[in-house]
Amino acid sequence: MTTSASVPTGSESAITAGDTVTDRLVEANARYAEAFADPGMDARPVLQVAVVACMDARLDLHAALGLELGDCHTIRNAGGVVTDDVIRSLTISQRKLGTRSVVLIHHTGCGLESLTEDFRNELEAEVGQRPAWAVESFRDVDQDVRQSMQRVRTSPFVPHTDDVRGFVFDVKTGLLREVDPAS
């Protein structure tokens, strides 16, 4: 599989001396904006769903889930872990923007499987300050999905917890596998 970063499509996508990736993204945005038409949507997702997923660049959530612009809220972080900030986003999504369902998506081959909480110690030694956040590393992706589902379901701030489901995305096949919360 190739990516936009590995296959230049012409002179406009090649990074020239002195340009940065950010410069390339800003140039791409200018081309996008030339043909942009306001879709007339508001911030409320049409499907009333929030998707929490890993930030891994191999996950094209809209394509994998058959979603269109405006269908969902997408909340991404390292591992797709339900942290306090994810609870914050889900709370706003449900209480102010009408979502009712939560889909959690972790994936095979996640980088968090190779880290430990010692990463925080390494950072502290390097920069002289201990991070306030946990790494949230894991060894068992299914168990981590279960933990994330439980965190959403037990949060007093997230009112709609009857449709919280968790999945593992296989980065080799593109298929989702649902995780049984009770196993």
PDB file of C-alpha atoms in Angstrom:
ATOM      1  CA  MET A   1       0.000   0.000   0.000  1.00  0.00           C
ATOM      2  CA  THR A   2       1.224   3.480  -0.745  1.00  0.00           C
ATOM      3  CA  THR A   3       0.411   6.750   0.896  1.00  0.00           C
ATOM      4  CA  SER A   4       0.285  10.340  -0.220  1.00  0.00           C
ATOM      5  CA  ALA A   5       3.623  10.860   1.508  1.00  0.00           C
ATOM      6  CA  SER A   6       5.325   8.119  -0.505  1.00  0.00           C
ATOM      7  CA  VAL A   7       3.940   8.816  -3.978  1.00  0.00           C
ATOM      8  CA  PRO A   8       4.258  12.331  -5.348  1.00  0.00           C
ATOM      9  CA  THR A   9       1.435  13.084  -7.778  1.00  0.00           C
ATOM     10  CA  GLY A  10       3.176  15.996  -9.400  1.00  0.00           C
ATOM     11  CA  SER A  11       5.266  19.029  -8.662  1.00  0.00           C
ATOM     12  CA  GLU A  12       2.636  20.397  -6.272  1.00  0.00           C
ATOM     13  CA  SER A  13       3.079  17.463  -3.876  1.00  0.00           C
ATOM     14  CA  ALA A  14       6.868  17.290  -3.935  1.00  0.00           C
ATOM     15  CA  ILE A  15       8.554  18.961  -0.987  1.00  0.00           C
ATOM     16  CA  THR A  16      11.203  21.304  -2.292  1.00  0.00           C
ATOM     17  CA  ALA A  17      14.269  22.535  -0.464  1.00  0.00           C
ATOM     18  CA  GLY A  18      13.206  24.790   2.379  1.00  0.00           C
ATOM     19  CA  ASP A  19       9.589  23.584   2.368  1.00  0.00           C
ATOM     20  CA  THR A  20       8.205  21.662   5.293  1.00  0.00           C
ATOM     21  CA  VAL A  21       5.441  19.103   5.525  1.00  0.00           C
ATOM     22  CA  THR A  22       3.342  21.819   7.136  1.00  0.00           C
ATOM     23  CA  ASP A  23       3.958  24.067   4.113  1.00  0.00           C
ATOM     24  CA  ARG A  24       2.743  21.218   1.907  1.00  0.00           C
ATOM     25  CA  LEU A  25      -0.409  20.810   4.009  1.00  0.00           C
ATOM     26  CA  VAL A  26      -1.151  24.538   3.892  1.00  0.00           C
ATOM     27  CA  GLU A  27      -0.720  24.524   0.107  1.00  0.00           C
ATOM     28  CA  ALA A  28      -3.066  21.529  -0.155  1.00  0.00           C
ATOM     29  CA  ASN A  29      -5.597  23.410   1.941  1.00  0.00           C
ATOM     30  CA  ALA A  30      -5.461  26.377  -0.410  1.00  0.00           C
ATOM     31  CA  ARG A  31      -6.295  24.066  -3.339  1.00  0.00           C
ATOM     32  CA  TYR A  32      -9.092  22.460  -1.279  1.00  0.00           C
ATOM     33  CA  ALA A  33     -10.543  25.845  -0.344  1.00  0.00           C
ATOM     34  CA  GLU A  34     -10.717  26.922  -3.997  1.00  0.00           C
ATOM     35  CA  ALA A  35     -13.431  24.321  -4.626  1.00  0.00           C
ATOM     36  CA  PHE A  36     -14.921  24.343  -1.127  1.00  0.00           C
ATOM     37  CA  ALA A  37     -18.633  24.962  -0.715  1.00  0.00           C
ATOM     38  CA  ASP A  38     -20.164  25.333   2.733  1.00  0.00           C
ATOM     39  CA  PRO A  39     -22.179  22.133   3.264  1.00  0.00           C
ATOM     40  CA  GLY A  40     -24.585  24.002   5.541  1.00  0.00           C
ATOM     41  CA  MET A  41     -24.163  21.621   8.465  1.00  0.00           C
ATOM     42  CA  ASP A  42     -24.005  22.367  12.139  1.00  0.00           C
ATOM     43  CA  ALA A  43     -21.836  20.600  14.722  1.00  0.00           C
ATOM     44  CA  ARG A  44     -24.448  17.935  15.524  1.00  0.00           C
ATOM     45  CA  PRO A  45     -23.530  14.612  13.897  1.00  0.00           C
ATOM     46  CA  VAL A  46     -26.238  13.269  11.608  1.00  0.00           C
ATOM     47  CA  LEU A  47     -25.886   9.694  12.925  1.00  0.00           C
ATOM     48  CA  GLN A  48     -25.739  10.803  16.580  1.00  0.00           C
ATOM     49  CA  VAL A  49     -22.576   8.763  17.154  1.00  0.00           C
ATOM     50  CA  ALA A  50     -19.147   9.518  18.555  1.00  0.00           C
ATOM     51  CA  VAL A  51     -16.231   7.332  17.478  1.00  0.00           C
ATOM     52  CA  VAL A  52     -13.217   7.070  19.779  1.00  0.00           C
ATOM     53  CA  ALA A  53     -10.191   5.616  18.037  1.00  0.00           C
ATOM     54  CA  CYS A  54      -6.430   5.450  17.987  1.00  0.00           C
ATOM     55  CA  MET A  55      -4.532   8.182  16.184  1.00  0.00           C
ATOM     56  CA  ASP A  56      -2.661   5.571  14.121  1.00  0.00           C
ATOM     57  CA  ALA A  57      -2.251   6.852  10.566  1.00  0.00           C
ATOM     58  CA  ARG A  58      -3.303   3.477   9.121  1.00  0.00           C
ATOM     59  CA  LEU A  59      -6.903   3.930  10.314  1.00  0.00           C
ATOM     60  CA  ASP A  60      -9.068   5.724   7.768  1.00  0.00           C
ATOM     61  CA  LEU A  61     -12.168   5.721   9.941  1.00  0.00           C
ATOM     62  CA  HIS A  62     -14.555   7.366   7.506  1.00  0.00           C
ATOM     63  CA  ALA A  63     -13.697   4.895   4.752  1.00  0.00           C
ATOM     64  CA  ALA A  64     -13.625   1.876   7.087  1.00  0.00           C
ATOM     65  CA  LEU A  65     -17.021   2.695   8.587  1.00  0.00           C
ATOM     66  CA  GLY A  66     -18.749   4.072   5.474  1.00  0.00           C
ATOM     67  CA  LEU A  67     -19.077   7.519   7.014  1.00  0.00           C
ATOM     68  CA  GLU A  68     -19.549  10.847   5.287  1.00  0.00           C
ATOM     69  CA  LEU A  69     -18.713  14.352   6.422  1.00  0.00           C
ATOM     70  CA  GLY A  70     -21.071  15.331   9.220  1.00  0.00           C
ATOM     71  CA  ASP A  71     -22.026  11.771  10.223  1.00  0.00           C
ATOM     72  CA  CYS A  72     -20.081  11.488  13.499  1.00  0.00           C
ATOM     73  CA  HIS A  73     -17.813  13.063  16.030  1.00  0.00           C
ATOM     74  CA  THR A  74     -14.338  11.558  15.849  1.00  0.00           C
ATOM     75  CA  ILE A  75     -12.153  11.602  18.958  1.00  0.00           C
ATOM     76  CA  ARG A  76      -8.624  10.260  18.514  1.00  0.00           C
ATOM     77  CA  ASN A  77      -5.614   9.785  20.753  1.00  0.00           C
ATOM     78  CA  ALA A  78      -2.738   7.362  21.224  1.00  0.00           C
ATOM     79  CA  GLY A  79      -4.334   3.944  21.649  1.00  0.00           C
ATOM     80  CA  GLY A  80      -7.924   5.180  21.436  1.00  0.00           C
ATOM     81  CA  VAL A  81      -7.848   5.057  25.222  1.00  0.00           C
ATOM     82  CA  VAL A  82     -10.721   6.553  27.204  1.00  0.00           C
ATOM     83  CA  THR A  83      -8.923   9.202  29.241  1.00  0.00           C
ATOM     84  CA  ASP A  84     -10.351  12.139  31.172  1.00  0.00           C
ATOM     85  CA  ASP A  85     -10.080  14.258  28.026  1.00  0.00           C
ATOM     86  CA  VAL A  86     -12.030  11.675  26.013  1.00  0.00           C
ATOM     87  CA  ILE A  87     -14.729  11.693  28.716  1.00  0.00           C
ATOM     88  CA  ARG A  88     -14.745  15.501  28.412  1.00  0.00           C
ATOM     89  CA  SER A  89     -15.269  15.284  24.653  1.00  0.00           C
ATOM     90  CA  LEU A  90     -17.943  12.569  24.948  1.00  0.00           C
ATOM     91  CA  THR A  91     -19.754  14.593  27.598  1.00  0.00           C
ATOM     92  CA  ILE A  92     -19.896  17.652  25.350  1.00  0.00           C
ATOM     93  CA  SER A  93     -20.797  15.470  22.356  1.00  0.00           C
ATOM     94  CA  GLN A  94     -23.743  13.894  24.162  1.00  0.00           C
ATOM     95  CA  ARG A  95     -24.992  16.669  26.416  1.00  0.00           C
ATOM     96  CA  LYS A  96     -24.661  19.583  23.977  1.00  0.00           C
ATOM     97  CA  LEU A  97     -24.464  18.093  20.485  1.00  0.00           C
ATOM     98  CA  GLY A  98     -26.931  15.225  20.481  1.00  0.00           C
ATOM     99  CA  THR A  99     -24.910  12.032  20.183  1.00  0.00           C
ATOM    100  CA  ARG A 100     -26.351   8.888  21.730  1.00  0.00           C
ATOM    101  CA  SER A 101     -24.005   6.076  20.656  1.00  0.00           C
ATOM    102  CA  VAL A 102     -20.294   5.517  21.312  1.00  0.00           C
ATOM    103  CA  VAL A 103     -18.079   3.306  19.165  1.00  0.00           C
ATOM    104  CA  LEU A 104     -14.607   2.514  20.496  1.00  0.00           C
ATOM    105  CA  ILE A 105     -11.966   1.322  18.034  1.00  0.00           C
ATOM    106  CA  HIS A 106      -8.553  -0.006  19.008  1.00  0.00           C
ATOM    107  CA  HIS A 107      -6.403  -1.898  16.500  1.00  0.00           C
ATOM    108  CA  THR A 108      -3.885  -4.647  15.957  1.00  0.00           C
ATOM    109  CA  GLY A 109      -0.222  -3.728  16.060  1.00  0.00           C
ATOM    110  CA  CYS A 110      -0.731  -0.662  18.257  1.00  0.00           C
ATOM    111  CA  GLY A 111       2.398   1.169  19.365  1.00  0.00           C
ATOM    112  CA  LEU A 112       1.103   1.291  22.947  1.00  0.00           C
ATOM    113  CA  GLU A 113       1.577  -2.476  23.147  1.00  0.00           C
ATOM    114  CA  SER A 114       5.351  -1.961  23.044  1.00  0.00           C
ATOM    115  CA  LEU A 115       5.503   0.843  25.613  1.00  0.00           C
ATOM    116  CA  THR A 116       5.345   0.710  29.386  1.00  0.00           C
ATOM    117  CA  GLU A 117       4.700   3.304  32.043  1.00  0.00           C
ATOM    118  CA  ASP A 118       8.520   3.532  32.282  1.00  0.00           C
ATOM    119  CA  PHE A 119       8.209   5.906  29.321  1.00  0.00           C
ATOM    120  CA  ARG A 120       7.147   8.548  31.853  1.00  0.00           C
ATOM    121  CA  ASN A 121      10.335   7.926  33.849  1.00  0.00           C
ATOM    122  CA  GLU A 122      12.398   8.297  30.675  1.00  0.00           C
ATOM    123  CA  LEU A 123      10.689  11.594  29.890  1.00  0.00           C
ATOM    124  CA  GLU A 124      11.240  12.857  33.411  1.00  0.00           C
ATOM    125  CA  ALA A 125      14.938  11.981  33.217  1.00  0.00           C
ATOM    126  CA  GLU A 126      15.254  13.711  29.839  1.00  0.00           C
ATOM    127  CA  VAL A 127      13.262  16.917  30.400  1.00  0.00           C
ATOM    128  CA  GLY A 128      13.308  17.261  34.178  1.00  0.00           C
ATOM    129  CA  GLN A 129       9.563  17.116  34.645  1.00  0.00           C
ATOM    130  CA  ARG A 130       7.280  14.121  35.101  1.00  0.00           C
ATOM    131  CA  PRO A 131       4.259  14.066  32.772  1.00  0.00           C
ATOM    132  CA  ALA A 132       0.930  14.402  34.567  1.00  0.00           C
ATOM    133  CA  TRP A 133      -0.645  11.902  32.163  1.00  0.00           C
ATOM    134  CA  ALA A 134      -0.425   8.120  32.118  1.00  0.00           C
ATOM    135  CA  VAL A 135       0.954   6.324  29.079  1.00  0.00           C
ATOM    136  CA  GLU A 136      -2.011   3.887  29.187  1.00  0.00           C
ATOM    137  CA  SER A 137       0.064   1.128  27.600  1.00  0.00           C
ATOM    138  CA  PHE A 138      -1.395  -2.358  27.360  1.00  0.00           C
ATOM    139  CA  ARG A 139      -0.532  -5.925  26.375  1.00  0.00           C
ATOM    140  CA  ASP A 140      -4.032  -7.266  25.646  1.00  0.00           C
ATOM    141  CA  VAL A 141      -5.945  -5.141  23.137  1.00  0.00           C
ATOM    142  CA  ASP A 142      -9.285  -6.838  23.901  1.00  0.00           C
ATOM    143  CA  GLN A 143      -8.918  -6.172  27.620  1.00  0.00           C
ATOM    144  CA  ASP A 144      -8.033  -2.555  26.904  1.00  0.00           C
ATOM    145  CA  VAL A 145     -11.193  -2.185  24.795  1.00  0.00           C
ATOM    146  CA  ARG A 146     -13.201  -3.649  27.703  1.00  0.00           C
ATOM    147  CA  GLN A 147     -11.589  -1.183  30.099  1.00  0.00           C
ATOM    148  CA  SER A 148     -12.425   1.710  27.759  1.00  0.00           C
ATOM    149  CA  MET A 149     -16.056   0.557  27.443  1.00  0.00           C
ATOM    150  CA  GLN A 150     -16.276   0.348  31.235  1.00  0.00           C
ATOM    151  CA  ARG A 151     -14.840   3.840  31.663  1.00  0.00           C
ATOM    152  CA  VAL A 152     -17.504   5.283  29.353  1.00  0.00           C
ATOM    153  CA  ARG A 153     -20.343   3.271  30.893  1.00  0.00           C
ATOM    154  CA  THR A 154     -19.474   4.264  34.454  1.00  0.00           C
ATOM    155  CA  SER A 155     -18.775   7.936  33.884  1.00  0.00           C
ATOM    156  CA  PRO A 156     -21.340  10.098  35.683  1.00  0.00           C
ATOM    157  CA  PHE A 157     -20.872  12.760  32.992  1.00  0.00           C
ATOM    158  CA  VAL A 158     -21.807  10.636  29.961  1.00  0.00           C
ATOM    159  CA  PRO A 159     -25.601  10.180  30.114  1.00  0.00           C
ATOM    160  CA  HIS A 160     -26.210   7.797  27.184  1.00  0.00           C
ATOM    161  CA  THR A 161     -24.364   4.551  27.862  1.00  0.00           C
ATOM    162  CA  ASP A 162     -26.793   1.919  26.587  1.00  0.00           C
ATOM    163  CA  ASP A 163     -25.111   1.845  23.145  1.00  0.00           C
ATOM    164  CA  VAL A 164     -21.379   1.711  23.892  1.00  0.00           C
ATOM    165  CA  ARG A 165     -19.592  -0.896  21.798  1.00  0.00           C
ATOM    166  CA  GLY A 166     -15.934  -1.727  21.331  1.00  0.00           C
ATOM    167  CA  PHE A 167     -13.999  -3.149  18.404  1.00  0.00           C
ATOM    168  CA  VAL A 168     -10.514  -4.101  17.277  1.00  0.00           C
ATOM    169  CA  PHE A 169      -9.595  -3.009  13.744  1.00  0.00           C
ATOM    170  CA  ASP A 170      -7.251  -5.419  11.980  1.00  0.00           C
ATOM    171  CA  VAL A 171      -4.682  -3.284  10.147  1.00  0.00           C
ATOM    172  CA  LYS A 172      -3.879  -6.188   7.769  1.00  0.00           C
ATOM    173  CA  THR A 173      -7.460  -7.006   6.675  1.00  0.00           C
ATOM    174  CA  GLY A 174      -9.405  -3.812   7.385  1.00  0.00           C
ATOM    175  CA  LEU A 175     -12.029  -5.763   9.318  1.00  0.00           C
ATOM    176  CA  LEU A 176     -13.544  -4.851  12.663  1.00  0.00           C
ATOM    177  CA  ARG A 177     -13.920  -7.512  15.338  1.00  0.00           C
ATOM    178  CA  GLU A 178     -16.338  -6.752  18.151  1.00  0.00           C
ATOM    179  CA  VAL A 179     -15.120  -7.228  21.704  1.00  0.00           C
ATOM    180  CA  ASP A 180     -17.510  -8.841  24.163  1.00  0.00           C
ATOM    181  CA  PRO A 181     -17.598  -6.561  27.213  1.00  0.00           C
ATOM    182  CA  ALA A 182     -18.312  -9.492  29.530  1.00  0.00           C
ATOM    183  CA  SER A 183     -15.418 -11.781  28.555  1.00  0.00           C
TER     184      SER A 183
END
